[in-house]
């Protein structure tokens, strides 16, 4: 695996690796890599000739300074993990390399970023869009791989690619879970031992709600999930919403859409975790 930190070195490496017939698969990350990221990289490997991974903690997508400072960073550990999978090129730039001057670009995602993460983390998706544009511009991927855990991000990145007419195909990859159900996340390593023991309740609640939906209304399902999460002193529910998987707008009943997803954000102590479950998907 080649490791590059500057745009100039990236260009050189990419042109050496790429020839007219080779496809580039790209996995953008903020580091603190885990099995979830590795599954994206394996998927990229299956679908591309060259696999590029970026590790960059993007400051413009953090609306909370403390959250940015606390975000786990360990490039040596990331490199060791990347060496266990088949990654051709790691791009680990500095902030100055990605943003030689401040990015003032404003995106319009209509209602997509007015709900859930977007409502609770103002400016977050604008920052994600800024960095994705810059990284895609530098790397020129044929395909880019995103985890379904960040469900709203996936929908918004797809919209970004559509709006800008970018040639990159966005590939969604399933959530990877710990054996106890907890969705893998770089933030999990910030949990205390006690919090780590309670955290799987989030996934267990979503799983239980899947069995519940068949005979109950959307409202009753929301109440069930809220009730289960509220029972634990370790948790503070930020939101649980049942939404249309394309528009991200709340649905009132199960007939309203063919694609229905339940999305949750919970504070476990100071650590904010998100997860989601697909209740209905009819092609
Ligand atoms: O999902 C993430 O880790 C980040 O939002 C991403 C896509 C790497 C952009 O910084």
PDB file of C-alpha atoms and ligand atoms in Angstrom:
ATOM      1  CA  UNK A   1       0.000   0.000   0.000  1.00  0.00           C
ATOM      2  CA  UNK A   2       1.293   3.445  -0.926  1.00  0.00           C
ATOM      3  CA  UNK A   3       0.724   6.235   1.581  1.00  0.00           C
ATOM      4  CA  UNK A   4       0.517   9.822   0.365  1.00  0.00           C
ATOM      5  CA  UNK A   5      -0.215  13.032   2.231  1.00  0.00           C
ATOM      6  CA  UNK A   6      -0.157  15.703  -0.462  1.00  0.00           C
ATOM      7  CA  UNK A   7      -2.253  16.335  -3.514  1.00  0.00           C
ATOM      8  CA  UNK A   8       0.881  16.367  -5.672  1.00  0.00           C
ATOM      9  CA  UNK A   9       1.943  12.873  -4.497  1.00  0.00           C
ATOM     10  CA  UNK A  10      -1.644  11.661  -4.874  1.00  0.00           C
ATOM     11  CA  UNK A  11      -1.710  12.843  -8.498  1.00  0.00           C
ATOM     12  CA  UNK A  12       1.602  11.133  -9.223  1.00  0.00           C
ATOM     13  CA  UNK A  13       0.580   7.834  -7.633  1.00  0.00           C
ATOM     14  CA  UNK A  14      -2.840   7.816  -9.217  1.00  0.00           C
ATOM     15  CA  UNK A  15      -1.519   8.452 -12.685  1.00  0.00           C
ATOM     16  CA  UNK A  16       1.064   5.690 -12.194  1.00  0.00           C
ATOM     17  CA  UNK A  17      -1.641   3.239 -11.044  1.00  0.00           C
ATOM     18  CA  UNK A  18      -4.369   4.283 -13.390  1.00  0.00           C
ATOM     19  CA  UNK A  19      -4.350   3.564 -17.071  1.00  0.00           C
ATOM     20  CA  UNK A  20      -7.229   3.928 -19.458  1.00  0.00           C
ATOM     21  CA  UNK A  21      -8.795   0.595 -18.547  1.00  0.00           C
ATOM     22  CA  UNK A  22      -8.446   0.639 -14.731  1.00  0.00           C
ATOM     23  CA  UNK A  23     -11.345   1.600 -12.490  1.00  0.00           C
ATOM     24  CA  UNK A  24     -10.876   3.431  -9.184  1.00  0.00           C
ATOM     25  CA  UNK A  25     -12.942   2.519  -6.107  1.00  0.00           C
ATOM     26  CA  UNK A  26     -12.838   5.056  -3.286  1.00  0.00           C
ATOM     27  CA  UNK A  27     -13.634   4.670   0.425  1.00  0.00           C
ATOM     28  CA  UNK A  28     -13.675   8.032   2.248  1.00  0.00           C
ATOM     29  CA  UNK A  29     -13.166   7.756   6.023  1.00  0.00           C
ATOM     30  CA  UNK A  30     -12.314   9.857   9.031  1.00  0.00           C
ATOM     31  CA  UNK A  31      -9.984   7.156  10.347  1.00  0.00           C
ATOM     32  CA  UNK A  32     -10.314   5.246  13.636  1.00  0.00           C
ATOM     33  CA  UNK A  33     -10.970   2.370  11.288  1.00  0.00           C
ATOM     34  CA  UNK A  34     -12.971  -0.689  12.283  1.00  0.00           C
ATOM     35  CA  UNK A  35     -14.521  -3.747  10.684  1.00  0.00           C
ATOM     36  CA  UNK A  36     -17.287  -1.584   9.170  1.00  0.00           C
ATOM     37  CA  UNK A  37     -14.709   0.358   7.151  1.00  0.00           C
ATOM     38  CA  UNK A  38     -12.897  -2.844   6.209  1.00  0.00           C
ATOM     39  CA  UNK A  39     -16.119  -4.260   4.789  1.00  0.00           C
ATOM     40  CA  UNK A  40     -16.419  -1.144   2.580  1.00  0.00           C
ATOM     41  CA  UNK A  41     -12.843  -1.657   1.423  1.00  0.00           C
ATOM     42  CA  UNK A  42     -13.483  -5.336   0.638  1.00  0.00           C
ATOM     43  CA  UNK A  43     -16.553  -4.322  -1.366  1.00  0.00           C
ATOM     44  CA  UNK A  44     -14.469  -1.706  -3.190  1.00  0.00           C
ATOM     45  CA  UNK A  45     -11.866  -4.377  -3.940  1.00  0.00           C
ATOM     46  CA  UNK A  46     -14.510  -6.676  -5.447  1.00  0.00           C
ATOM     47  CA  UNK A  47     -15.839  -3.917  -7.687  1.00  0.00           C
ATOM     48  CA  UNK A  48     -12.713  -1.945  -8.686  1.00  0.00           C
ATOM     49  CA  UNK A  49      -9.205  -2.390 -10.076  1.00  0.00           C
ATOM     50  CA  UNK A  50      -7.619   0.190  -7.783  1.00  0.00           C
ATOM     51  CA  UNK A  51      -8.757   0.856  -4.206  1.00  0.00           C
ATOM     52  CA  UNK A  52      -8.104   4.270  -2.658  1.00  0.00           C
ATOM     53  CA  UNK A  53      -8.921   5.026   1.001  1.00  0.00           C
ATOM     54  CA  UNK A  54      -8.791   8.483   2.550  1.00  0.00           C
ATOM     55  CA  UNK A  55      -8.304   9.191   6.242  1.00  0.00           C
ATOM     56  CA  UNK A  56      -9.229  12.781   6.976  1.00  0.00           C
ATOM     57  CA  UNK A  57     -11.094  14.181   9.976  1.00  0.00           C
ATOM     58  CA  UNK A  58     -12.996  16.883   8.154  1.00  0.00           C
ATOM     59  CA  UNK A  59     -13.350  19.964  10.391  1.00  0.00           C
ATOM     60  CA  UNK A  60     -16.118  21.554   8.303  1.00  0.00           C
ATOM     61  CA  UNK A  61     -18.630  18.827   9.146  1.00  0.00           C
ATOM     62  CA  UNK A  62     -18.316  19.262  12.924  1.00  0.00           C
ATOM     63  CA  UNK A  63     -20.736  21.786  14.359  1.00  0.00           C
ATOM     64  CA  UNK A  64     -19.428  21.079  17.865  1.00  0.00           C
ATOM     65  CA  UNK A  65     -15.782  21.961  18.540  1.00  0.00           C
ATOM     66  CA  UNK A  66     -15.536  19.534  21.451  1.00  0.00           C
ATOM     67  CA  UNK A  67     -16.768  16.708  19.231  1.00  0.00           C
ATOM     68  CA  UNK A  68     -14.041  17.536  16.664  1.00  0.00           C
ATOM     69  CA  UNK A  69     -11.331  17.626  19.335  1.00  0.00           C
ATOM     70  CA  UNK A  70     -12.512  14.379  20.887  1.00  0.00           C
ATOM     71  CA  UNK A  71     -12.834  12.504  17.595  1.00  0.00           C
ATOM     72  CA  UNK A  72     -10.451   9.483  17.806  1.00  0.00           C
ATOM     73  CA  UNK A  73      -7.314   9.744  15.654  1.00  0.00           C
ATOM     74  CA  UNK A  74      -4.592   7.127  15.280  1.00  0.00           C
ATOM     75  CA  UNK A  75      -3.043   6.930  11.818  1.00  0.00           C
ATOM     76  CA  UNK A  76      -0.535   4.197  12.773  1.00  0.00           C
ATOM     77  CA  UNK A  77      -3.344   1.890  13.904  1.00  0.00           C
ATOM     78  CA  UNK A  78      -5.298   2.738  10.751  1.00  0.00           C
ATOM     79  CA  UNK A  79      -2.299   1.874   8.569  1.00  0.00           C
ATOM     80  CA  UNK A  80      -1.835  -1.445  10.400  1.00  0.00           C
ATOM     81  CA  UNK A  81      -5.497  -2.322   9.771  1.00  0.00           C
ATOM     82  CA  UNK A  82      -5.335  -1.220   6.134  1.00  0.00           C
ATOM     83  CA  UNK A  83      -2.359  -3.542   5.671  1.00  0.00           C
ATOM     84  CA  UNK A  84      -4.666  -6.466   6.538  1.00  0.00           C
ATOM     85  CA  UNK A  85      -6.955  -5.700   3.593  1.00  0.00           C
ATOM     86  CA  UNK A  86      -6.251  -5.020  -0.011  1.00  0.00           C
ATOM     87  CA  UNK A  87      -5.908  -1.251  -0.239  1.00  0.00           C
ATOM     88  CA  UNK A  88      -3.638   0.173  -2.960  1.00  0.00           C
ATOM     89  CA  UNK A  89      -3.373   3.775  -1.885  1.00  0.00           C
ATOM     90  CA  UNK A  90      -3.984   5.643   1.367  1.00  0.00           C
ATOM     91  CA  UNK A  91      -4.513   9.385   1.154  1.00  0.00           C
ATOM     92  CA  UNK A  92      -4.058  11.024   4.566  1.00  0.00           C
ATOM     93  CA  UNK A  93      -3.894  14.765   3.923  1.00  0.00           C
ATOM     94  CA  UNK A  94      -3.598  17.691   6.358  1.00  0.00           C
ATOM     95  CA  UNK A  95      -6.392  20.246   6.716  1.00  0.00           C
ATOM     96  CA  UNK A  96      -4.296  22.770   4.713  1.00  0.00           C
ATOM     97  CA  UNK A  97      -3.918  20.278   1.875  1.00  0.00           C
ATOM     98  CA  UNK A  98      -7.691  19.765   1.553  1.00  0.00           C
ATOM     99  CA  UNK A  99      -8.638  23.370   2.326  1.00  0.00           C
ATOM    100  CA  UNK A 100      -5.794  25.647   1.154  1.00  0.00           C
ATOM    101  CA  UNK A 101      -8.367  28.393   1.618  1.00  0.00           C
ATOM    102  CA  UNK A 102     -11.652  28.230   3.599  1.00  0.00           C
ATOM    103  CA  UNK A 103     -14.511  26.535   1.745  1.00  0.00           C
ATOM    104  CA  UNK A 104     -17.497  28.858   1.592  1.00  0.00           C
ATOM    105  CA  UNK A 105     -19.560  26.754  -0.794  1.00  0.00           C
ATOM    106  CA  UNK A 106     -23.213  26.366   0.231  1.00  0.00           C
ATOM    107  CA  UNK A 107     -25.276  23.431  -0.982  1.00  0.00           C
ATOM    108  CA  UNK A 108     -29.028  23.140  -1.206  1.00  0.00           C
ATOM    109  CA  UNK A 109     -30.448  19.731  -0.388  1.00  0.00           C
ATOM    110  CA  UNK A 110     -34.067  20.884  -0.118  1.00  0.00           C
ATOM    111  CA  UNK A 111     -35.761  19.050   2.758  1.00  0.00           C
ATOM    112  CA  UNK A 112     -33.176  16.230   2.883  1.00  0.00           C
ATOM    113  CA  UNK A 113     -30.916  17.985   5.378  1.00  0.00           C
ATOM    114  CA  UNK A 114     -33.660  19.702   7.381  1.00  0.00           C
ATOM    115  CA  UNK A 115     -34.476  16.573   9.399  1.00  0.00           C
ATOM    116  CA  UNK A 116     -32.731  14.195  11.811  1.00  0.00           C
ATOM    117  CA  UNK A 117     -28.926  14.677  11.707  1.00  0.00           C
ATOM    118  CA  UNK A 118     -29.310  17.865   9.683  1.00  0.00           C
ATOM    119  CA  UNK A 119     -31.738  19.375  12.210  1.00  0.00           C
ATOM    120  CA  UNK A 120     -29.551  18.500  15.198  1.00  0.00           C
ATOM    121  CA  UNK A 121     -26.158  19.213  13.638  1.00  0.00           C
ATOM    122  CA  UNK A 122     -26.517  22.484  11.717  1.00  0.00           C
ATOM    123  CA  UNK A 123     -24.067  22.746   8.803  1.00  0.00           C
ATOM    124  CA  UNK A 124     -22.995  19.103   9.144  1.00  0.00           C
ATOM    125  CA  UNK A 125     -24.110  17.966   5.701  1.00  0.00           C
ATOM    126  CA  UNK A 126     -22.826  21.111   4.032  1.00  0.00           C
ATOM    127  CA  UNK A 127     -19.408  20.203   5.457  1.00  0.00           C
ATOM    128  CA  UNK A 128     -19.758  16.589   4.295  1.00  0.00           C
ATOM    129  CA  UNK A 129     -20.662  17.841   0.800  1.00  0.00           C
ATOM    130  CA  UNK A 130     -17.662  20.205   0.765  1.00  0.00           C
ATOM    131  CA  UNK A 131     -15.181  17.468   1.610  1.00  0.00           C
ATOM    132  CA  UNK A 132     -16.759  14.897  -0.702  1.00  0.00           C
ATOM    133  CA  UNK A 133     -16.555  17.379  -3.602  1.00  0.00           C
ATOM    134  CA  UNK A 134     -12.886  18.062  -2.851  1.00  0.00           C
ATOM    135  CA  UNK A 135     -11.946  14.413  -2.412  1.00  0.00           C
ATOM    136  CA  UNK A 136     -13.872  13.293  -5.510  1.00  0.00           C
ATOM    137  CA  UNK A 137     -12.220  16.092  -7.454  1.00  0.00           C
ATOM    138  CA  UNK A 138      -8.745  14.960  -6.324  1.00  0.00           C
ATOM    139  CA  UNK A 139      -9.323  11.221  -6.752  1.00  0.00           C
ATOM    140  CA  UNK A 140     -11.802  11.007  -9.622  1.00  0.00           C
ATOM    141  CA  UNK A 141     -13.355   7.709  -8.442  1.00  0.00           C
ATOM    142  CA  UNK A 142     -15.539   5.554 -10.668  1.00  0.00           C
ATOM    143  CA  UNK A 143     -17.304   4.238  -7.570  1.00  0.00           C
ATOM    144  CA  UNK A 144     -17.411   5.417  -3.953  1.00  0.00           C
ATOM    145  CA  UNK A 145     -18.500   3.211  -1.067  1.00  0.00           C
ATOM    146  CA  UNK A 146     -20.591   4.441   1.867  1.00  0.00           C
ATOM    147  CA  UNK A 147     -22.001   2.604   4.885  1.00  0.00           C
ATOM    148  CA  UNK A 148     -25.740   2.419   5.399  1.00  0.00           C
ATOM    149  CA  UNK A 149     -25.312   3.248   9.084  1.00  0.00           C
ATOM    150  CA  UNK A 150     -25.038   6.906   8.081  1.00  0.00           C
ATOM    151  CA  UNK A 151     -28.292   6.577   6.208  1.00  0.00           C
ATOM    152  CA  UNK A 152     -29.038  10.277   5.780  1.00  0.00           C
ATOM    153  CA  UNK A 153     -25.460  10.921   4.620  1.00  0.00           C
ATOM    154  CA  UNK A 154     -25.874   8.266   1.952  1.00  0.00           C
ATOM    155  CA  UNK A 155     -29.097   9.830   0.635  1.00  0.00           C
ATOM    156  CA  UNK A 156     -27.522  13.303   0.632  1.00  0.00           C
ATOM    157  CA  UNK A 157     -24.300  12.187  -1.087  1.00  0.00           C
ATOM    158  CA  UNK A 158     -26.436  10.553  -3.791  1.00  0.00           C
ATOM    159  CA  UNK A 159     -28.309  13.825  -4.198  1.00  0.00           C
ATOM    160  CA  UNK A 160     -25.012  15.749  -4.371  1.00  0.00           C
ATOM    161  CA  UNK A 161     -23.715  13.491  -7.133  1.00  0.00           C
ATOM    162  CA  UNK A 162     -27.012  13.893  -9.014  1.00  0.00           C
ATOM    163  CA  UNK A 163     -27.084  17.707  -8.609  1.00  0.00           C
ATOM    164  CA  UNK A 164     -23.488  18.170  -9.792  1.00  0.00           C
ATOM    165  CA  UNK A 165     -23.713  15.523 -12.499  1.00  0.00           C
ATOM    166  CA  UNK A 166     -20.619  13.762 -11.121  1.00  0.00           C
ATOM    167  CA  UNK A 167     -19.657  10.522 -12.841  1.00  0.00           C
ATOM    168  CA  UNK A 168     -19.124   8.598  -9.588  1.00  0.00           C
ATOM    169  CA  UNK A 169     -21.462   5.723  -8.723  1.00  0.00           C
ATOM    170  CA  UNK A 170     -22.402   5.656  -5.022  1.00  0.00           C
ATOM    171  CA  UNK A 171     -22.459   2.123  -3.618  1.00  0.00           C
ATOM    172  CA  UNK A 172     -24.341   1.528  -0.345  1.00  0.00           C
ATOM    173  CA  UNK A 173     -22.932  -1.162   1.953  1.00  0.00           C
ATOM    174  CA  UNK A 174     -24.797  -2.870   4.812  1.00  0.00           C
ATOM    175  CA  UNK A 175     -24.320  -1.939   8.476  1.00  0.00           C
ATOM    176  CA  UNK A 176     -21.702  -4.093  10.205  1.00  0.00           C
ATOM    177  CA  UNK A 177     -22.547  -4.974  13.804  1.00  0.00           C
ATOM    178  CA  UNK A 178     -20.675  -6.241  16.843  1.00  0.00           C
ATOM    179  CA  UNK A 179     -21.780  -9.733  17.977  1.00  0.00           C
ATOM    180  CA  UNK A 180     -24.110  -8.060  20.540  1.00  0.00           C
ATOM    181  CA  UNK A 181     -25.758  -5.997  17.796  1.00  0.00           C
ATOM    182  CA  UNK A 182     -24.113  -2.606  18.373  1.00  0.00           C
ATOM    183  CA  UNK A 183     -23.540  -0.927  15.012  1.00  0.00           C
ATOM    184  CA  UNK A 184     -19.818  -0.477  14.440  1.00  0.00           C
ATOM    185  CA  UNK A 185     -18.691   3.120  14.766  1.00  0.00           C
ATOM    186  CA  UNK A 186     -15.442   4.941  15.431  1.00  0.00           C
ATOM    187  CA  UNK A 187     -17.258   6.607  18.329  1.00  0.00           C
ATOM    188  CA  UNK A 188     -17.777   3.269  20.116  1.00  0.00           C
ATOM    189  CA  UNK A 189     -14.212   3.444  21.380  1.00  0.00           C
ATOM    190  CA  UNK A 190     -15.127   6.588  23.342  1.00  0.00           C
ATOM    191  CA  UNK A 191     -17.627   4.612  25.467  1.00  0.00           C
ATOM    192  CA  UNK A 192     -16.734   3.645  29.039  1.00  0.00           C
ATOM    193  CA  UNK A 193     -16.945  -0.044  29.887  1.00  0.00           C
ATOM    194  CA  UNK A 194     -20.351   0.467  31.504  1.00  0.00           C
ATOM    195  CA  UNK A 195     -21.678   2.492  28.559  1.00  0.00           C
ATOM    196  CA  UNK A 196     -20.355  -0.106  26.126  1.00  0.00           C
ATOM    197  CA  UNK A 197     -22.370  -2.735  27.987  1.00  0.00           C
ATOM    198  CA  UNK A 198     -25.589  -0.683  27.708  1.00  0.00           C
ATOM    199  CA  UNK A 199     -25.093   0.516  24.122  1.00  0.00           C
ATOM    200  CA  UNK A 200     -26.377  -2.674  22.368  1.00  0.00           C
ATOM    201  CA  UNK A 201     -29.849  -1.829  23.712  1.00  0.00           C
ATOM    202  CA  UNK A 202     -30.147   0.643  20.819  1.00  0.00           C
ATOM    203  CA  UNK A 203     -29.842  -2.102  18.191  1.00  0.00           C
ATOM    204  CA  UNK A 204     -31.905  -4.524  20.276  1.00  0.00           C
ATOM    205  CA  UNK A 205     -34.700  -1.946  20.480  1.00  0.00           C
ATOM    206  CA  UNK A 206     -34.651  -1.447  16.708  1.00  0.00           C
ATOM    207  CA  UNK A 207     -34.692  -5.202  16.199  1.00  0.00           C
ATOM    208  CA  UNK A 208     -37.640  -5.595  18.555  1.00  0.00           C
ATOM    209  CA  UNK A 209     -39.473  -2.807  16.730  1.00  0.00           C
ATOM    210  CA  UNK A 210     -39.149  -4.818  13.487  1.00  0.00           C
ATOM    211  CA  UNK A 211     -41.260  -7.596  14.992  1.00  0.00           C
ATOM    212  CA  UNK A 212     -43.706  -5.019  16.313  1.00  0.00           C
ATOM    213  CA  UNK A 213     -44.467  -3.128  13.098  1.00  0.00           C
ATOM    214  CA  UNK A 214     -46.572  -5.863  11.548  1.00  0.00           C
ATOM    215  CA  UNK A 215     -49.480  -5.428  13.959  1.00  0.00           C
ATOM    216  CA  UNK A 216     -48.985  -1.857  15.085  1.00  0.00           C
ATOM    217  CA  UNK A 217     -49.128   1.670  13.743  1.00  0.00           C
ATOM    218  CA  UNK A 218     -46.227   4.006  13.028  1.00  0.00           C
ATOM    219  CA  UNK A 219     -47.157   6.059  16.114  1.00  0.00           C
ATOM    220  CA  UNK A 220     -47.203   2.947  18.323  1.00  0.00           C
ATOM    221  CA  UNK A 221     -43.828   1.849  16.966  1.00  0.00           C
ATOM    222  CA  UNK A 222     -42.320   5.262  17.720  1.00  0.00           C
ATOM    223  CA  UNK A 223     -43.726   5.084  21.267  1.00  0.00           C
ATOM    224  CA  UNK A 224     -42.314   1.573  21.750  1.00  0.00           C
ATOM    225  CA  UNK A 225     -38.799   2.613  20.711  1.00  0.00           C
ATOM    226  CA  UNK A 226     -38.875   5.851  22.721  1.00  0.00           C
ATOM    227  CA  UNK A 227     -40.187   3.981  25.771  1.00  0.00           C
ATOM    228  CA  UNK A 228     -37.473   1.318  25.596  1.00  0.00           C
ATOM    229  CA  UNK A 229     -34.657   3.838  25.198  1.00  0.00           C
ATOM    230  CA  UNK A 230     -36.016   6.185  27.900  1.00  0.00           C
ATOM    231  CA  UNK A 231     -35.997   3.324  30.415  1.00  0.00           C
ATOM    232  CA  UNK A 232     -32.198   3.326  30.555  1.00  0.00           C
ATOM    233  CA  UNK A 233     -30.517   6.009  32.686  1.00  0.00           C
ATOM    234  CA  UNK A 234     -27.431   5.803  30.477  1.00  0.00           C
ATOM    235  CA  UNK A 235     -29.313   7.048  27.406  1.00  0.00           C
ATOM    236  CA  UNK A 236     -30.680  10.351  26.222  1.00  0.00           C
ATOM    237  CA  UNK A 237     -32.720   9.976  23.059  1.00  0.00           C
ATOM    238  CA  UNK A 238     -32.093  12.762  20.559  1.00  0.00           C
ATOM    239  CA  UNK A 239     -34.544  11.547  17.950  1.00  0.00           C
ATOM    240  CA  UNK A 240     -36.246   8.482  16.596  1.00  0.00           C
ATOM    241  CA  UNK A 241     -38.065   9.007  13.321  1.00  0.00           C
ATOM    242  CA  UNK A 242     -39.759   6.719  10.875  1.00  0.00           C
ATOM    243  CA  UNK A 243     -39.171   8.171   7.429  1.00  0.00           C
ATOM    244  CA  UNK A 244     -39.495   7.592   3.725  1.00  0.00           C
ATOM    245  CA  UNK A 245     -36.121   6.156   2.659  1.00  0.00           C
ATOM    246  CA  UNK A 246     -35.928   8.401  -0.415  1.00  0.00           C
ATOM    247  CA  UNK A 247     -37.271  11.747   0.796  1.00  0.00           C
ATOM    248  CA  UNK A 248     -36.355  11.313   4.505  1.00  0.00           C
ATOM    249  CA  UNK A 249     -39.692  12.886   5.443  1.00  0.00           C
ATOM    250  CA  UNK A 250     -41.655  11.293   8.317  1.00  0.00           C
ATOM    251  CA  UNK A 251     -44.399   8.846   7.323  1.00  0.00           C
ATOM    252  CA  UNK A 252     -47.712   8.520   9.185  1.00  0.00           C
ATOM    253  CA  UNK A 253     -48.618   5.007   8.117  1.00  0.00           C
ATOM    254  CA  UNK A 254     -47.020   1.916   6.619  1.00  0.00           C
ATOM    255  CA  UNK A 255     -48.889   2.292   3.316  1.00  0.00           C
ATOM    256  CA  UNK A 256     -47.497   5.744   2.602  1.00  0.00           C
ATOM    257  CA  UNK A 257     -44.258   4.514   1.004  1.00  0.00           C
ATOM    258  CA  UNK A 258     -42.553   1.426  -0.374  1.00  0.00           C
ATOM    259  CA  UNK A 259     -39.343   2.301   1.410  1.00  0.00           C
ATOM    260  CA  UNK A 260     -39.572   2.993   5.151  1.00  0.00           C
ATOM    261  CA  UNK A 261     -36.667   3.360   7.551  1.00  0.00           C
ATOM    262  CA  UNK A 262     -36.464   3.989  11.305  1.00  0.00           C
ATOM    263  CA  UNK A 263     -33.542   6.265  12.247  1.00  0.00           C
ATOM    264  CA  UNK A 264     -32.298   6.884  15.755  1.00  0.00           C
ATOM    265  CA  UNK A 265     -29.726   9.092  17.503  1.00  0.00           C
ATOM    266  CA  UNK A 266     -28.966   8.500  21.165  1.00  0.00           C
ATOM    267  CA  UNK A 267     -26.497  10.044  23.583  1.00  0.00           C
ATOM    268  CA  UNK A 268     -24.819   7.379  25.669  1.00  0.00           C
ATOM    269  CA  UNK A 269     -23.196   9.661  28.219  1.00  0.00           C
ATOM    270  CA  UNK A 270     -21.361  12.214  26.064  1.00  0.00           C
ATOM    271  CA  UNK A 271     -21.094   9.898  23.062  1.00  0.00           C
ATOM    272  CA  UNK A 272     -23.621  10.347  20.302  1.00  0.00           C
ATOM    273  CA  UNK A 273     -24.513   7.132  18.471  1.00  0.00           C
ATOM    274  CA  UNK A 274     -26.760   6.638  15.456  1.00  0.00           C
ATOM    275  CA  UNK A 275     -28.341   3.528  13.983  1.00  0.00           C
ATOM    276  CA  UNK A 276     -31.215   2.632  11.680  1.00  0.00           C
ATOM    277  CA  UNK A 277     -33.405  -0.186  10.480  1.00  0.00           C
ATOM    278  CA  UNK A 278     -35.268  -0.763   7.215  1.00  0.00           C
ATOM    279  CA  UNK A 279     -38.929  -1.638   7.976  1.00  0.00           C
ATOM    280  CA  UNK A 280     -40.107  -1.847   4.396  1.00  0.00           C
ATOM    281  CA  UNK A 281     -38.394  -2.041   1.038  1.00  0.00           C
ATOM    282  CA  UNK A 282     -40.410  -2.965  -2.021  1.00  0.00           C
ATOM    283  CA  UNK A 283     -38.728  -2.433  -5.391  1.00  0.00           C
TER     284      UNK A 283
HETATM  285  O1  LIG B   1     -18.857   9.046   7.130  1.00  0.00           O
HETATM  286  C1  LIG B   1     -17.769   9.618   7.346  1.00  0.00           C
HETATM  287  O2  LIG B   1     -16.850   9.081   7.964  1.00  0.00           O
HETATM  288  C2  LIG B   1     -17.569  11.044   6.848  1.00  0.00           C
HETATM  289  O3  LIG B   1     -18.738  11.781   6.946  1.00  0.00           O
HETATM  290  C3  LIG B   1     -16.979  11.096   5.433  1.00  0.00           C
HETATM  291  C4  LIG B   1     -17.928  10.498   4.410  1.00  0.00           C
HETATM  292  C5  LIG B   1     -15.638  10.385   5.385  1.00  0.00           C
HETATM  293  C6  LIG B   1     -16.741  12.562   5.029  1.00  0.00           C
HETATM  294  O4  LIG B   1     -15.831  13.203   5.900  1.00  0.00           O
END
